[in-house]
Coordinates of C-alpha atoms in Angstrom, one line a residue:
X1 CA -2.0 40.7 -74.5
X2 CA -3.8 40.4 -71.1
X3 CA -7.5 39.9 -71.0
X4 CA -9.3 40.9 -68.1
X5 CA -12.7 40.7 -67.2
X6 CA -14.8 43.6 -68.3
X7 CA -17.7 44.7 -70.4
X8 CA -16.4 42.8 -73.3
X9 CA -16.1 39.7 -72.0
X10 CA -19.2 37.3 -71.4
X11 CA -19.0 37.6 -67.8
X12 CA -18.5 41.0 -68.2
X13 CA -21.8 41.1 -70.5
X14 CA -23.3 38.6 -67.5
X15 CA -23.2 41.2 -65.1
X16 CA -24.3 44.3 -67.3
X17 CA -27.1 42.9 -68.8
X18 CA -30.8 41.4 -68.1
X19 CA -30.5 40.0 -64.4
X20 CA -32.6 37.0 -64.2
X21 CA -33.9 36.1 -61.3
X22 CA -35.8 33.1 -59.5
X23 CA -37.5 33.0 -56.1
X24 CA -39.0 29.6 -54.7
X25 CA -41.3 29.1 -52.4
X26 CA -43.2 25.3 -51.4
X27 CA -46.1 26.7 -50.5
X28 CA -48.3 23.9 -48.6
X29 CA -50.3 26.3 -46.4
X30 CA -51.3 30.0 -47.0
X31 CA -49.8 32.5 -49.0
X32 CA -46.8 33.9 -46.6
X33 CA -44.2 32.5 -48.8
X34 CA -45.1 33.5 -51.8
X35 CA -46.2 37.0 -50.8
X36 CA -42.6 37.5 -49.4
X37 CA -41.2 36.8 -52.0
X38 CA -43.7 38.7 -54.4
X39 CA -42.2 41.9 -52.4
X40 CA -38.6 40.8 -53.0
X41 CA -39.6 40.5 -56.8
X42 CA -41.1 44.2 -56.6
X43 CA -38.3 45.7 -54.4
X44 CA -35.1 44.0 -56.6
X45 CA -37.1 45.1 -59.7
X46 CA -37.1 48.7 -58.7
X47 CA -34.1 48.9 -57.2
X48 CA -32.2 47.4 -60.2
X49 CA -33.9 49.7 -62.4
X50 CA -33.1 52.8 -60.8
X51 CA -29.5 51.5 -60.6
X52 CA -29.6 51.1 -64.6
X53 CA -30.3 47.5 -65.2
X54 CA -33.4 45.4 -66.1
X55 CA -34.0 42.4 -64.3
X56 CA -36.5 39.4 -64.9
X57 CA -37.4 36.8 -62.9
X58 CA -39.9 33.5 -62.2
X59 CA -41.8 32.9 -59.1
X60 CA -42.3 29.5 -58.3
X61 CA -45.1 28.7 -55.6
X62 CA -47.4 25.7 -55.2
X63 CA -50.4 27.9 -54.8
X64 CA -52.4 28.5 -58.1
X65 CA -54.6 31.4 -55.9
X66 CA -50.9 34.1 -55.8
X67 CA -51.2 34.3 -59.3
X68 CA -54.3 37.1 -58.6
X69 CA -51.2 39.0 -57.2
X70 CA -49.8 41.8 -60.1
X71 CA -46.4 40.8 -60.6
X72 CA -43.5 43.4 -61.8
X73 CA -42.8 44.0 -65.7
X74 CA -40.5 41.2 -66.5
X75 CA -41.9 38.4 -64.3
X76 CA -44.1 35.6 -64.3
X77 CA -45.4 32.8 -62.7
X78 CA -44.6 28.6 -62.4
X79 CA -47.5 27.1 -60.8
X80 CA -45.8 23.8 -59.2
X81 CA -48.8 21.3 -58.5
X82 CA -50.1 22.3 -54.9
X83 CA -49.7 20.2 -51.8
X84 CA -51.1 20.3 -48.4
X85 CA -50.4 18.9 -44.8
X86 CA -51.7 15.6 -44.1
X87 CA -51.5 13.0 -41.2
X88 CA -48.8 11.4 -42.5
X89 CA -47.1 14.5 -43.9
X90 CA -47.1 16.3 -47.3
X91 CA -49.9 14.7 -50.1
X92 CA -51.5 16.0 -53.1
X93 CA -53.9 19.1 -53.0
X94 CA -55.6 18.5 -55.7
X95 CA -53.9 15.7 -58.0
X96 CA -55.4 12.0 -57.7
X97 CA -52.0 10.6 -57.7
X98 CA -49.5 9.4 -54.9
X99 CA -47.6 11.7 -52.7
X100 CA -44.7 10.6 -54.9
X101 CA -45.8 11.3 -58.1
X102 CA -46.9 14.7 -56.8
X103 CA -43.1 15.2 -55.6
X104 CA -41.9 14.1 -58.6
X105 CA -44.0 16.4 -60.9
X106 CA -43.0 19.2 -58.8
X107 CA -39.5 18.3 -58.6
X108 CA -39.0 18.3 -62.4
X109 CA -40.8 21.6 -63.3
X110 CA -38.4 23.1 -60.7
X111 CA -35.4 21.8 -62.1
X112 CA -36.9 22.7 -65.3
X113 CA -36.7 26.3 -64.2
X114 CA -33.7 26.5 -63.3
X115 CA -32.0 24.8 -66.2
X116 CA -33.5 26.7 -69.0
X117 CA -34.1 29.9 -67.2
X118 CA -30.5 30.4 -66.0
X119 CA -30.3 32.8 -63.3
X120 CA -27.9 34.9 -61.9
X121 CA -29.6 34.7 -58.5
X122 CA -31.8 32.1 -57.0
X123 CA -33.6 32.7 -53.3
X124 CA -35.2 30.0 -51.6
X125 CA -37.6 31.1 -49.2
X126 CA -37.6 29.3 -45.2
X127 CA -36.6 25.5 -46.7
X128 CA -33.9 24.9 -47.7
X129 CA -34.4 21.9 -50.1
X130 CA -37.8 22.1 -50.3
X131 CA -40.5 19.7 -49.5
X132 CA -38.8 16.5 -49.4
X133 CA -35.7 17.5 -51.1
X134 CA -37.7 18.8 -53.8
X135 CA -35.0 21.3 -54.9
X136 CA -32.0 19.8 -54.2
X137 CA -31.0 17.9 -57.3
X138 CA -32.1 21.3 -58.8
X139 CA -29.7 23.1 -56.7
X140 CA -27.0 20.7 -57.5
X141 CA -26.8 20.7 -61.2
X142 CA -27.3 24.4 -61.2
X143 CA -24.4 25.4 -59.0
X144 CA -22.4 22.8 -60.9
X145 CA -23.5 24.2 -64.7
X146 CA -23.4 28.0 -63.5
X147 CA -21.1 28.3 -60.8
X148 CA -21.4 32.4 -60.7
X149 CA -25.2 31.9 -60.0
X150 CA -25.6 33.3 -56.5
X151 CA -28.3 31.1 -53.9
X152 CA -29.4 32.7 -51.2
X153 CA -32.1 30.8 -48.6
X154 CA -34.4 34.0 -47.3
X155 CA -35.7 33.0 -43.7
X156 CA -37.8 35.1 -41.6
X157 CA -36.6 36.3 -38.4
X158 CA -38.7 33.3 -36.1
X159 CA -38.3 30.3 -37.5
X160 CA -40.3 28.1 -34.4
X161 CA -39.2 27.2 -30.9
X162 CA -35.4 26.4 -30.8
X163 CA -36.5 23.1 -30.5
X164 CA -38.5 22.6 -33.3
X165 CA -35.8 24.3 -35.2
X166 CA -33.2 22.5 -34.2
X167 CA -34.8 19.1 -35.5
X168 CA -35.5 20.7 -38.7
X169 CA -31.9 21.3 -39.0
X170 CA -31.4 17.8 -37.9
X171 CA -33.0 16.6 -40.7
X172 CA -30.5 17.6 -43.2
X173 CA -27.0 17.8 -44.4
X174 CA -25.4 20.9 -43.3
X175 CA -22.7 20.0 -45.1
X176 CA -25.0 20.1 -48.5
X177 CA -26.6 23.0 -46.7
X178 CA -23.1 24.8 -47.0
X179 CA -22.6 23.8 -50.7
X180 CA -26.0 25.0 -52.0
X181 CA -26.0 28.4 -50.4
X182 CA -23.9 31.9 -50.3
X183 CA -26.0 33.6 -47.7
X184 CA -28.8 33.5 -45.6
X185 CA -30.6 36.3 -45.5
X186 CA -32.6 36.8 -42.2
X187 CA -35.8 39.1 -42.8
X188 CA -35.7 40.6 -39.5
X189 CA -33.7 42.8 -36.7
X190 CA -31.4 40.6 -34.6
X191 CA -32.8 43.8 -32.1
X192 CA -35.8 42.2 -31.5
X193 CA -35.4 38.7 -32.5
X194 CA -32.0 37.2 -33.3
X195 CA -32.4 33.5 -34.5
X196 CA -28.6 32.8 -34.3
X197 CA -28.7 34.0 -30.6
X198 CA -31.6 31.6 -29.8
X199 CA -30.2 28.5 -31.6
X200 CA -33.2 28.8 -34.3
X201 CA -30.2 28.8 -37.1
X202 CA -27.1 26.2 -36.1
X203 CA -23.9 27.8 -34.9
X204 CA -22.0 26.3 -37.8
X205 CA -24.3 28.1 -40.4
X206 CA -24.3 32.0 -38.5
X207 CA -21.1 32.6 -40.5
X208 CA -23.4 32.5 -43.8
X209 CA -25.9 35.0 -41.7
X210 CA -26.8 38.4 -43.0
X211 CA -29.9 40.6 -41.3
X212 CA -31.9 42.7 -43.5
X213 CA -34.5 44.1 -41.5
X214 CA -37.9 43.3 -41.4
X215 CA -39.7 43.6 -45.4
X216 CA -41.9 46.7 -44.5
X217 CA -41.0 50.2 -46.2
X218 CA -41.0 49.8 -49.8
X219 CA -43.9 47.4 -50.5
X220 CA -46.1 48.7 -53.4
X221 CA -49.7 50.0 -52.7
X222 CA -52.6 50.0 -54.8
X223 CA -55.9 51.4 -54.3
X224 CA -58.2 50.1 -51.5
X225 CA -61.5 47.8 -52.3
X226 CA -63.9 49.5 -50.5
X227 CA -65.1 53.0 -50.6
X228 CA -63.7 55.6 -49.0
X229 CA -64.7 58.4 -46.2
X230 CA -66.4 55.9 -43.6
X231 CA -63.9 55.2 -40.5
X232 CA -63.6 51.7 -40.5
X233 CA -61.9 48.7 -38.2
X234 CA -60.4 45.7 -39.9
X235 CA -59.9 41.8 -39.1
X236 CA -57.7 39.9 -41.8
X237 CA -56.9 36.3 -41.3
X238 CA -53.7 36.1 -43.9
X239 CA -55.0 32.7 -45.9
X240 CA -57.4 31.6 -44.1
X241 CA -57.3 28.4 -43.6
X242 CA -56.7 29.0 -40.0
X243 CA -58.6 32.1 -39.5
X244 CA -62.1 31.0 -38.2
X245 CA -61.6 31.7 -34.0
X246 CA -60.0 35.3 -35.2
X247 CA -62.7 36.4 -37.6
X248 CA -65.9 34.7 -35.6
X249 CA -64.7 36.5 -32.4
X250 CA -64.3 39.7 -34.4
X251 CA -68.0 39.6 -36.1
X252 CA -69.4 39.5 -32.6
X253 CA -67.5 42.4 -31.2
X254 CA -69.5 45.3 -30.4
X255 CA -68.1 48.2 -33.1
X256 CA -67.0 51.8 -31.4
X257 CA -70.0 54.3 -32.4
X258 CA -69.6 55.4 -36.3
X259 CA -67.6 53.0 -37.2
X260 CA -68.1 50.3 -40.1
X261 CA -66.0 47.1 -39.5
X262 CA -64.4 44.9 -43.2
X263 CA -63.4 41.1 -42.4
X264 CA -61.0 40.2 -44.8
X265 CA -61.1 35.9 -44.2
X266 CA -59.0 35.2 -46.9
X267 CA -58.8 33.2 -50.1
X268 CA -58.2 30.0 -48.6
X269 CA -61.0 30.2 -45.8
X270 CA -63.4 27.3 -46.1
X271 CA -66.8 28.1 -47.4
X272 CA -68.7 26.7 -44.0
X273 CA -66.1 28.6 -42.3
X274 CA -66.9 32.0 -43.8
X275 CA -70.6 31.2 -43.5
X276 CA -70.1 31.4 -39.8
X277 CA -68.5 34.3 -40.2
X278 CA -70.8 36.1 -41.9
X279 CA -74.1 34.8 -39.8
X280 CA -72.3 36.3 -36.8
X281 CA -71.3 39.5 -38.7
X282 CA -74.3 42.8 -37.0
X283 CA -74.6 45.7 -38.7
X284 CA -72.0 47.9 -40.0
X285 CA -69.8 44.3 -40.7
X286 CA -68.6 43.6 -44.7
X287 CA -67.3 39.9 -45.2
X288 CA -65.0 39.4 -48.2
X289 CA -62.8 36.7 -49.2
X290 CA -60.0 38.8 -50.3
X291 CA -59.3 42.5 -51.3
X292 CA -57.5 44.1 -54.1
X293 CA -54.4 44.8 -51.6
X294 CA -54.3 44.6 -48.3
X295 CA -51.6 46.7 -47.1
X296 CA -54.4 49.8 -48.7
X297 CA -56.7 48.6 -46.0
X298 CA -54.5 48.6 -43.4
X299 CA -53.4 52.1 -44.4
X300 CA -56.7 53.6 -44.1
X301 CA -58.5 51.9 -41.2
X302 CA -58.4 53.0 -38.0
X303 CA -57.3 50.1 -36.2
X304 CA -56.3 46.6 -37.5
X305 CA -56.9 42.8 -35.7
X306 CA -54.8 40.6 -37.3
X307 CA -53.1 37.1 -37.2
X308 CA -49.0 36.7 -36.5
X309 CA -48.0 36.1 -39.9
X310 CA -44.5 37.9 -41.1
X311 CA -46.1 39.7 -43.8
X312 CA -49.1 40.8 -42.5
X313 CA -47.1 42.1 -39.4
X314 CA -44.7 43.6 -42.0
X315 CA -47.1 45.5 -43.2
X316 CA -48.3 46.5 -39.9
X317 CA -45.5 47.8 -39.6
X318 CA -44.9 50.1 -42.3
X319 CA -47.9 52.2 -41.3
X320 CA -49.1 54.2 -37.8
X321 CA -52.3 51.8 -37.9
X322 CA -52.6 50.7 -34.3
X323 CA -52.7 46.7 -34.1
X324 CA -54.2 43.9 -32.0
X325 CA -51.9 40.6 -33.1
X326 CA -54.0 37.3 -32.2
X327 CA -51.4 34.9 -33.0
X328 CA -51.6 31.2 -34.3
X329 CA -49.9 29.1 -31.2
X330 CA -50.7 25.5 -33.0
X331 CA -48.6 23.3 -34.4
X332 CA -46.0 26.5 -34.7
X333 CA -44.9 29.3 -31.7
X334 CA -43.7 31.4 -34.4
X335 CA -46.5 33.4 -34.6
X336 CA -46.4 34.0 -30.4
X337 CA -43.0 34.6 -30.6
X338 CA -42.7 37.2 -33.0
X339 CA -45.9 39.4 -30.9
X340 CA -44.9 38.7 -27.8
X341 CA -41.0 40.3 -29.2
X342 CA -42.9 43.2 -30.9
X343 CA -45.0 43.9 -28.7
X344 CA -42.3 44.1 -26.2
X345 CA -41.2 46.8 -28.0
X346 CA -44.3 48.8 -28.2
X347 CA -44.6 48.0 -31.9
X348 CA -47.8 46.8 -31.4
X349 CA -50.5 45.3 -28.9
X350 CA -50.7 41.3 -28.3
X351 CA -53.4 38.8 -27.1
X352 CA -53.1 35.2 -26.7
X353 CA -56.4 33.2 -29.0
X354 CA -57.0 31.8 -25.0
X355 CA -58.2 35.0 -23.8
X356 CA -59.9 37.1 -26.8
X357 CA -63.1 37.5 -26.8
X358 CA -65.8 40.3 -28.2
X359 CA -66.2 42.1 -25.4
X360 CA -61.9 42.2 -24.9
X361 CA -62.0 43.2 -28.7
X362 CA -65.1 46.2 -28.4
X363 CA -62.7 47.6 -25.4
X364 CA -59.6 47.5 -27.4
X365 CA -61.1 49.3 -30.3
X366 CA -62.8 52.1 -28.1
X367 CA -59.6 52.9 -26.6
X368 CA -57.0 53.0 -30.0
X369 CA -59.7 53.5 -33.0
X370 CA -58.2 56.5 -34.9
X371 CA -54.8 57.1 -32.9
X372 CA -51.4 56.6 -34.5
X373 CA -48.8 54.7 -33.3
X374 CA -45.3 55.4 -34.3
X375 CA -43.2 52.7 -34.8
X376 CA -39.6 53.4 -34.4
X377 CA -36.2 51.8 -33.1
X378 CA -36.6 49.1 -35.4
X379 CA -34.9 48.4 -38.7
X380 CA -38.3 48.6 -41.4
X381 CA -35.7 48.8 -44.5
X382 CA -35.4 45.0 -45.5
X383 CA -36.5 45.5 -48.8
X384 CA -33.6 48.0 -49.7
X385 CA -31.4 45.9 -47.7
X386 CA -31.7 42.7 -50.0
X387 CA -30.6 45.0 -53.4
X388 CA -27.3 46.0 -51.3
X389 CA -26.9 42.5 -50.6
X390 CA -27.8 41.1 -54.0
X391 CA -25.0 43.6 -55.7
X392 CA -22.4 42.8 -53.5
X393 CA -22.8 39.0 -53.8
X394 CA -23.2 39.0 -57.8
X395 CA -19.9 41.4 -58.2
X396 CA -17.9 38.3 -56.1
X397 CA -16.3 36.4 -58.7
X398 CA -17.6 33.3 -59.3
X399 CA -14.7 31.6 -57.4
X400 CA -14.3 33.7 -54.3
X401 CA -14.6 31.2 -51.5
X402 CA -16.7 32.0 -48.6
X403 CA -15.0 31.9 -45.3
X404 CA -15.9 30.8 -41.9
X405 CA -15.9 33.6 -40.0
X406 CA -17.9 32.4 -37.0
X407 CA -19.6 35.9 -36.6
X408 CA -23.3 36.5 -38.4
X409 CA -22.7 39.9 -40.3
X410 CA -25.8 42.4 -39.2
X411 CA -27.1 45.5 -41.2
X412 CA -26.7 48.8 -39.8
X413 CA -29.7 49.4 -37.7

């Protein structure tokens, strides 16, 4: 009798049952890789549902503070013990041990993961092995234990200047690179920023290339923080931790007549920080740490300042909000790079930190407050994008091999 693989058999029952599902993130500064993959978590959730089948999944981050984020039914959280950037690179956050021992906790509990969990599919978000190879031991016994798990590394669409990039790459073993990894998948439109094109991703990796779109349409919303009725501006920093020039420079902008103006500093801003903040802030001027969601406030203000970061600009994007981008330009251009691109595009409006000041803010808002601004001619549908992706890599049998094509592979746009 021939056997084939169906419903009956255990790989069969592998692909028809509970998909479990991990998504890493290392997590040393703000919350940008965690909340990207938070929307992942939501988006494959849904989409997996609607298609029939439940999924459950573990997000692993390094920042205790995502965990105020509502996850989807089926998911939860691994806290890794935090790290931060220090003059000699990565150290503890927290922990009074050595930057080793902090690796080497955070190393474990990852491997941990993936071990007992199991997966079916594993995305690593922006590095590939993690903070000093954090993951890839992990990695290893994982694609040799369960060789139909898929692993996809999620980048966004600017990775840095192509120099910077490029001694990233240098850094590792391309060839590993190629082992530990099915796909890349590119958060972004290669329309308005193509990171194969610009030498940001090696030319003997675009084969493993697939675009998705930007993450915008889909993301959940929940009900905004504040009250309701009273036109209102809005300055967000993302984390924080960064956000002081942004947020000072906003307090002390003159506000367009009838207007009430929220500064969201974020979580991670530091408490002298946000007391500046607030001494500058006139009347009419809420300072919060953090808000229930901020994609609700940027729905319902009338016009949005805001840092460079991918998901904030994401979000952006999903609505008709008009937007002032003040990017971060230190140590990292990605932030410059992807306004300048979209704002190149008429996505949304751009000014270098070097030359914003309150009175260029007041003008800005007197001339956009309350207008809409469509935002079309680029691909928004990233989020549905990855569940298309995700079926078709975990229906390849586990021993398919993946070719060299030497072309990146784009979605439709």
């Amino acid at each position: 009798m021939i056997v084939t693989k169906g419903a009956g058999t255990e790989a069969g029952k592998e692909r028809s049952g509970t998909l479990r599902v991990v998504l890493y993130s290392h997590d040393s500064q703000g919350l940008g890789h965690t909340r990207r993959n938070l929307a992942l978590a939501h988006a494959l959730t849904r989409d997996f549902r609607n298609a029939g089948r439940k999924v459950s999944g573990v997000l692993v981050t390094g920042v205790a503070a995502a965990t105020r984020f509502e996850v989807p039914e089926g998911w939860d959280w691994v806290v890794v013990p935090g790290i931060a950037k220090g003059p000699d690179g990565y150290e503890p956050r927290h922990l009074a041990v050595r930057r080793k021992k902090v690796l080497k906790l955070r190393s474990s509990v990852i491997a941990a993961v993936l071990r007992d969990f199991r997966p079916h599919l594993v995305v690593v978000d922006r590095h590939p092995f993690g903070v000093d190879h954090e993951l890839a031991d992990g990695l290893e016994r994982l694609r040799r234990k369960r060789p139909s798990c898929r692993v996809v590394l999620g980048l966004r669409e600017v990775l840095d200047q192509p120099a910077a990039a490029r001694r990233e790459w240098e850094a590792l073993d391309l060839e590993q690179v190629r082992r530990s990894f099915d796909e890349f998948w590119v958060y972004g439109d290669p329309a308005i920023h193509d990171p194969v094109r610009t030498g940001e991703i090696p030319g003997g990796l675009a084969h493993l290339v697939r675009h998705t779109g930007y993450l915008s349409l889909g993301r959940p919303v929940r009900r905004r923080t504040g009250a309701a009725g009273v036109p209102f501006v809005v300055t967000m920093a993302g984390g924080g931790s960064d956000g002081l020039n942004v947020t000072l420079t906003a307090a002390r902008a003159a506000l367009p007549p009838g207007f009430e103006h929220l500064i969201i500093t974020g979580p991670q801003m530091p408490k002298e920080d946000r007391a500046q903040v607030e001494t500058a802030a006139g009347p009419g001027t809420h300072v919060v740490g953090s808000v229930r969601d901020a994609l609700a406030e940027i729905q319902s203000a009338s016009a949005v300042v805001a840092m460079g970061g991918y998901n904030t600009v994401c979000e952006i994007m999903s609505t008709t909000t008009p937007a002032l981008i003040v990017p971060r330009v230190q140590p990292r251009r990605e932030q410059l790079i992807r306004a300048r691109g979209l704002a190149g595009h008429q996505l949304l409006d751009f000014c270098h930190p070097d030359e914003f000041t309150p009175r260029a803010l007041s003008t800005w808002w007197r001339e956009v407050a309350g207008q809409d601004v469509p935002r079309t001619g680029v691909n928004l549908d990233g989020l549905a994008t990855t569940y298309d992706y995700a079926t078709e890599l975990l229906s390849r049998p586990a021993d398919t091999a993946r070719e060299d094509t030497g072309w990146a592979r784009h979605a439709a746009v």
